[in-house]
Amino acid sequence: SMLLLFSSGWRNRQTAILVLEVNSSSGTHPLSCLQEAPGGDHQSQEIIWRKDGEEEEQRGNVYLVQLKKSLGGGNYSCHSREGSLLNYTLVLIQEKGIMGRILVRNDQEDYIKCSAQNYNGHFHCSWSWHPNRVSRVAFIKAWRVSNDGQCSVDKGVQRWTCPSGSTTFVCTVEQSGDRISCVDQGHCPYSEETQRISVSVYVVTQHFLLENYSKRFHLFDIVKPDKVSVSQVNSTMIQWSYPPSWSSPSSYFPLRFQVAQLRRGCSGCDDPCTRRVQTTETCHLKVWNKAKTVCVRATDALCNSQWSEWSHVRLRRHKKNKKVKHHPSRQAE
């Protein structure tokens, strides 16, 4: 089967990223250099083909890509007898029924993990590359209603723009290469989110082997607040505040907080020995007199979202002044 991932005009010529789905058997797929005109015969013309820059023996308007298992992908270009470029196609190979050779599953048995700091329409997705494969992002699609929209790409900054119904998604590959940042430009944080977001990330190896990994979610499924800011007021009181990145007003987007108090000997905020309490009403708490450290984290109070990372503050206790004993003999000196 064949999938045209991306097609656009380039110097008045047709260029495309062409995905060919193959199985273990061999076969061929035709590539056309010039569009056939009525009554025309481009096949007799001296059209030269190159694969990855190397000249091929095949000539003419139609080139047969040889598909043998996962081989056959590459950069195919056709040229006139004088050497000028006529057309260009990037052929990628997708093995039928095979997944998980390029990305590695995470702890939740997912290939892609997505999260959002708030409900403003921005979100991030990340993944882990297979350690034995040199890979990169080939294409990104994002949509809410239908994935039939044609995405445009700015290869210079690896940014894809995808119209979808009444909105547009813009996704950019971050410099690390294993994470994308996206925004739903038409999202309204105050309206009910009825349609789920779908994201497809197409990744490709240096041998033009392609795999497609997808994720579907509502923003409220993936929202994870940033860390809260915690401070000590005095020896018995702490206070904290909403993350600056969280959606406002807080009355419409309330957070629920969990406070863990660690006594001496507790190894961390998640240690069972901690004393815990949850609250949505206040952003301050009187601490336990045996607590040495206090941890605070937040989650959306209205849905079952992820908890933020823990913020912690080491308590400073005021030491009582010890009485100084006076020795008469030393006073006499």
mmCIF file of C-alpha atoms in Angstrom, residues 26-227:
data_model
loop_
_atom_site.group_PDB
_atom_site.id
_atom_site.type_symbol
_atom_site.label_atom_id
_atom_site.label_comp_id
_atom_site.label_asym_id
_atom_site.label_seq_id
_atom_site.Cartn_x
_atom_site.Cartn_y
_atom_site.Cartn_z
ATOM 1 C CA SER A 26 9.643 -8.593 -2.969
ATOM 2 C CA GLY A 27 7.997 -6.228 -5.416
ATOM 3 C CA THR A 28 8.297 -2.954 -7.294
ATOM 4 C CA HIS A 29 6.686 0.471 -7.195
ATOM 5 C CA PRO A 30 6.682 2.970 -10.101
ATOM 6 C CA LEU A 31 7.847 6.562 -9.697
ATOM 7 C CA SER A 32 6.954 9.106 -12.373
ATOM 8 C CA CYS A 33 9.296 11.955 -13.193
ATOM 9 C CA LEU A 34 7.094 14.201 -15.370
ATOM 10 C CA GLN A 35 3.318 14.277 -15.561
ATOM 11 C CA GLU A 36 2.182 12.604 -18.775
ATOM 12 C CA ALA A 37 0.678 15.063 -21.260
ATOM 13 C CA PRO A 38 -2.137 13.838 -23.571
ATOM 14 C CA GLY A 39 -0.485 12.039 -26.453
ATOM 15 C CA GLY A 40 2.965 12.621 -24.960
ATOM 16 C CA ASP A 41 5.661 9.989 -24.563
ATOM 17 C CA HIS A 42 8.144 10.952 -21.865
ATOM 18 C CA GLN A 43 9.387 7.390 -21.583
ATOM 19 C CA SER A 44 11.395 7.762 -24.769
ATOM 20 C CA GLN A 45 13.110 10.867 -23.483
ATOM 21 C CA GLU A 46 16.565 10.609 -21.994
ATOM 22 C CA ILE A 47 15.650 11.044 -18.322
ATOM 23 C CA ILE A 48 18.368 10.094 -15.844
ATOM 24 C CA TRP A 49 17.563 8.787 -12.345
ATOM 25 C CA ARG A 50 19.691 9.052 -9.225
ATOM 26 C CA LYS A 51 19.252 7.239 -5.891
ATOM 27 C CA ASP A 52 20.968 8.911 -2.936
ATOM 28 C CA GLY A 53 23.068 10.858 -5.423
ATOM 29 C CA GLU A 54 24.289 7.833 -7.363
ATOM 30 C CA GLU A 55 23.244 7.452 -11.008
ATOM 31 C CA GLU A 56 21.010 4.448 -11.757
ATOM 32 C CA GLU A 57 20.894 2.262 -14.861
ATOM 33 C CA GLN A 58 17.140 2.787 -15.367
ATOM 34 C CA ARG A 59 16.172 5.553 -17.795
ATOM 35 C CA GLY A 60 12.912 7.169 -18.840
ATOM 36 C CA ASN A 61 9.969 8.877 -17.208
ATOM 37 C CA VAL A 62 8.993 5.914 -15.014
ATOM 38 C CA TYR A 63 11.405 4.364 -12.510
ATOM 39 C CA LEU A 64 10.641 1.030 -10.791
ATOM 40 C CA VAL A 65 11.643 1.070 -7.117
ATOM 41 C CA GLN A 66 12.862 -2.398 -6.138
ATOM 42 C CA LEU A 67 11.276 -3.448 -2.845
ATOM 43 C CA LYS A 68 13.022 -6.317 -1.068
ATOM 44 C CA LYS A 69 11.815 -6.757 2.523
ATOM 45 C CA SER A 70 12.697 -3.448 4.228
ATOM 46 C CA LEU A 71 15.001 -2.218 1.447
ATOM 47 C CA GLY A 72 14.185 0.242 -1.332
ATOM 48 C CA GLY A 73 13.882 3.513 0.555
ATOM 49 C CA GLY A 74 16.005 6.498 -0.390
ATOM 50 C CA ASN A 75 16.232 9.867 -2.102
ATOM 51 C CA TYR A 76 15.132 9.475 -5.736
ATOM 52 C CA SER A 77 15.662 12.298 -8.203
ATOM 53 C CA CYS A 78 15.232 12.516 -11.972
ATOM 54 C CA HIS A 79 17.276 14.781 -14.238
ATOM 55 C CA SER A 80 17.335 15.930 -17.842
ATOM 56 C CA ARG A 81 20.065 14.840 -20.225
ATOM 57 C CA GLU A 82 21.765 18.180 -19.491
ATOM 58 C CA GLY A 83 21.717 17.427 -15.739
ATOM 59 C CA SER A 84 19.005 19.807 -14.499
ATOM 60 C CA LEU A 85 16.734 18.505 -11.692
ATOM 61 C CA LEU A 86 13.212 17.642 -12.870
ATOM 62 C CA ASN A 87 11.644 16.032 -9.799
ATOM 63 C CA TYR A 88 12.476 14.658 -6.367
ATOM 64 C CA THR A 89 10.831 12.011 -4.146
ATOM 65 C CA LEU A 90 11.852 10.736 -0.731
ATOM 66 C CA VAL A 91 10.733 7.101 -0.445
ATOM 67 C CA LEU A 92 10.312 5.691 3.071
ATOM 68 C CA ILE A 93 9.599 2.038 3.874
ATOM 69 C CA GLN A 94 7.063 0.970 6.495
ATOM 70 C CA GLU A 95 7.113 -2.735 7.338
ATOM 71 C CA LYS A 96 3.601 -4.146 7.582
ATOM 72 C CA GLY A 97 2.585 -5.272 11.060
ATOM 73 C CA ILE A 98 5.935 -4.409 12.672
ATOM 74 C CA MET A 99 6.331 -1.787 15.402
ATOM 75 C CA GLY A 100 8.731 -0.943 18.190
ATOM 76 C CA ARG A 101 12.051 -1.190 16.392
ATOM 77 C CA ILE A 102 12.840 2.510 16.590
ATOM 78 C CA LEU A 103 11.260 3.669 19.873
ATOM 79 C CA VAL A 104 11.350 2.002 23.290
ATOM 80 C CA ARG A 105 8.329 1.591 25.582
ATOM 81 C CA ASN A 106 8.347 3.592 28.814
ATOM 82 C CA ASP A 107 7.327 2.469 32.306
ATOM 83 C CA GLN A 108 3.629 2.825 31.402
ATOM 84 C CA GLU A 109 4.150 0.540 28.377
ATOM 85 C CA ASP A 110 3.619 3.473 26.024
ATOM 86 C CA TYR A 111 5.970 4.591 23.297
ATOM 87 C CA ILE A 112 5.023 8.270 23.606
ATOM 88 C CA LYS A 113 4.320 10.246 26.773
ATOM 89 C CA CYS A 114 2.455 13.562 26.591
ATOM 90 C CA SER A 115 1.908 16.210 29.253
ATOM 91 C CA ALA A 116 0.581 19.764 29.600
ATOM 92 C CA GLN A 117 1.418 22.404 32.203
ATOM 93 C CA ASN A 118 -2.065 23.933 32.010
ATOM 94 C CA TYR A 119 -5.215 24.182 29.864
ATOM 95 C CA ASN A 120 -3.983 26.891 27.484
ATOM 96 C CA GLY A 121 -3.611 24.494 24.530
ATOM 97 C CA HIS A 122 0.145 23.881 24.810
ATOM 98 C CA PHE A 123 1.457 20.348 25.355
ATOM 99 C CA HIS A 124 4.633 18.304 25.007
ATOM 100 C CA CYS A 125 5.262 14.723 23.878
ATOM 101 C CA SER A 126 8.485 12.782 24.406
ATOM 102 C CA TRP A 127 9.925 9.331 23.694
ATOM 103 C CA SER A 128 13.097 7.234 23.954
ATOM 104 C CA TRP A 129 15.083 6.125 20.913
ATOM 105 C CA HIS A 130 16.221 2.531 20.536
ATOM 106 C CA PRO A 131 19.922 2.580 21.567
ATOM 107 C CA ASN A 132 21.037 0.635 18.463
ATOM 108 C CA ARG A 133 19.319 2.775 15.812
ATOM 109 C CA VAL A 134 20.239 6.226 14.516
ATOM 110 C CA SER A 135 16.857 7.878 14.003
ATOM 111 C CA ARG A 136 15.104 11.214 13.562
ATOM 112 C CA VAL A 137 11.602 12.668 13.211
ATOM 113 C CA ALA A 138 10.395 12.494 9.612
ATOM 114 C CA PHE A 139 6.895 13.937 9.963
ATOM 115 C CA ILE A 140 4.292 15.017 12.526
ATOM 116 C CA LYS A 141 0.506 15.183 12.272
ATOM 117 C CA ALA A 142 -1.886 16.534 14.907
ATOM 118 C CA TRP A 143 -5.665 16.875 14.766
ATOM 119 C CA ARG A 144 -8.918 16.823 16.755
ATOM 120 C CA VAL A 145 -11.637 16.071 14.192
ATOM 121 C CA SER A 146 -9.997 14.452 11.169
ATOM 122 C CA ASN A 147 -6.458 13.637 10.042
ATOM 123 C CA ASP A 148 -7.315 14.277 6.391
ATOM 124 C CA GLY A 149 -5.920 17.808 6.536
ATOM 125 C CA GLN A 150 -2.704 18.534 4.659
ATOM 126 C CA CYS A 151 0.115 19.527 7.031
ATOM 127 C CA SER A 152 2.773 21.951 5.855
ATOM 128 C CA VAL A 153 6.351 21.808 7.093
ATOM 129 C CA ASP A 154 9.148 24.281 7.671
ATOM 130 C CA LYS A 155 12.158 21.962 7.503
ATOM 131 C CA GLY A 156 14.551 24.692 8.614
ATOM 132 C CA VAL A 157 13.180 24.595 12.161
ATOM 133 C CA GLN A 158 11.396 21.211 11.938
ATOM 134 C CA ARG A 159 7.942 22.727 12.491
ATOM 135 C CA TRP A 160 4.669 21.279 11.187
ATOM 136 C CA THR A 161 1.398 23.227 10.812
ATOM 137 C CA CYS A 162 -1.770 21.105 10.613
ATOM 138 C CA PRO A 163 -5.243 22.613 10.004
ATOM 139 C CA SER A 164 -7.991 20.637 11.762
ATOM 140 C CA GLY A 165 -11.602 21.777 11.587
ATOM 141 C CA SER A 166 -11.850 25.216 13.175
ATOM 142 C CA THR A 167 -8.367 25.081 14.710
ATOM 143 C CA THR A 168 -4.721 24.655 13.719
ATOM 144 C CA PHE A 169 -1.993 22.650 15.416
ATOM 145 C CA VAL A 170 1.643 23.739 15.291
ATOM 146 C CA CYS A 171 4.270 21.201 16.433
ATOM 147 C CA THR A 172 8.020 21.749 16.643
ATOM 148 C CA VAL A 173 10.781 19.223 17.295
ATOM 149 C CA GLU A 174 12.911 20.415 20.194
ATOM 150 C CA GLN A 175 16.699 20.525 19.924
ATOM 151 C CA SER A 176 17.133 17.280 21.872
ATOM 152 C CA GLY A 177 15.363 15.415 19.042
ATOM 153 C CA ASP A 178 13.305 13.222 21.404
ATOM 154 C CA ARG A 179 10.563 15.698 22.294
ATOM 155 C CA ILE A 180 8.036 17.891 20.496
ATOM 156 C CA SER A 181 6.199 21.034 21.615
ATOM 157 C CA CYS A 182 2.700 21.578 20.212
ATOM 158 C CA VAL A 183 -0.059 24.135 20.535
ATOM 159 C CA ASP A 184 -3.740 23.963 19.627
ATOM 160 C CA GLN A 185 -4.093 27.549 18.449
ATOM 161 C CA GLY A 186 -7.888 27.532 18.562
ATOM 162 C CA HIS A 187 -8.306 25.943 21.997
ATOM 163 C CA CYS A 188 -10.431 27.794 24.559
ATOM 164 C CA PRO A 189 -9.519 26.733 28.133
ATOM 165 C CA TYR A 190 -12.930 27.796 29.467
ATOM 166 C CA SER A 191 -15.029 25.608 27.159
ATOM 167 C CA GLU A 192 -15.760 21.893 27.491
ATOM 168 C CA GLU A 193 -13.183 19.766 25.680
ATOM 169 C CA THR A 194 -15.323 17.318 23.678
ATOM 170 C CA GLN A 195 -12.887 16.174 20.963
ATOM 171 C CA ARG A 196 -9.697 14.347 21.830
ATOM 172 C CA ILE A 197 -6.337 15.409 20.404
ATOM 173 C CA SER A 198 -4.568 12.879 18.176
ATOM 174 C CA VAL A 199 -0.837 13.081 17.546
ATOM 175 C CA SER A 200 1.132 10.905 15.123
ATOM 176 C CA VAL A 201 4.919 11.004 15.103
ATOM 177 C CA TYR A 202 6.634 9.394 12.123
ATOM 178 C CA VAL A 203 10.247 8.451 12.887
ATOM 179 C CA VAL A 204 12.794 7.188 10.380
ATOM 180 C CA THR A 205 16.197 5.489 10.549
ATOM 181 C CA GLN A 206 19.243 6.306 8.448
ATOM 182 C CA HIS A 207 18.222 3.360 6.224
ATOM 183 C CA PHE A 208 14.824 5.008 5.444
ATOM 184 C CA LEU A 209 12.848 2.577 7.630
ATOM 185 C CA LEU A 210 9.732 4.373 8.931
ATOM 186 C CA GLU A 211 7.461 3.726 11.915
ATOM 187 C CA ASN A 212 4.382 5.649 13.040
ATOM 188 C CA TYR A 213 3.581 6.111 16.749
ATOM 189 C CA SER A 214 0.305 7.710 17.839
ATOM 190 C CA LYS A 215 -1.273 9.059 21.010
ATOM 191 C CA ARG A 216 -4.856 10.247 21.731
ATOM 192 C CA PHE A 217 -5.894 12.297 24.745
ATOM 193 C CA HIS A 218 -7.848 15.172 26.197
ATOM 194 C CA LEU A 219 -5.790 17.902 27.815
ATOM 195 C CA PHE A 220 -7.332 17.016 31.172
ATOM 196 C CA ASP A 221 -5.925 13.479 30.725
ATOM 197 C CA ILE A 222 -2.328 14.699 30.486
ATOM 198 C CA VAL A 223 -2.259 17.919 32.510
ATOM 199 C CA LYS A 224 0.516 17.983 35.126
ATOM 200 C CA PRO A 225 1.034 21.187 37.122
ATOM 201 C CA ASP A 226 4.523 22.589 37.556
ATOM 202 C CA LYS A 227 6.092 22.583 40.994
#
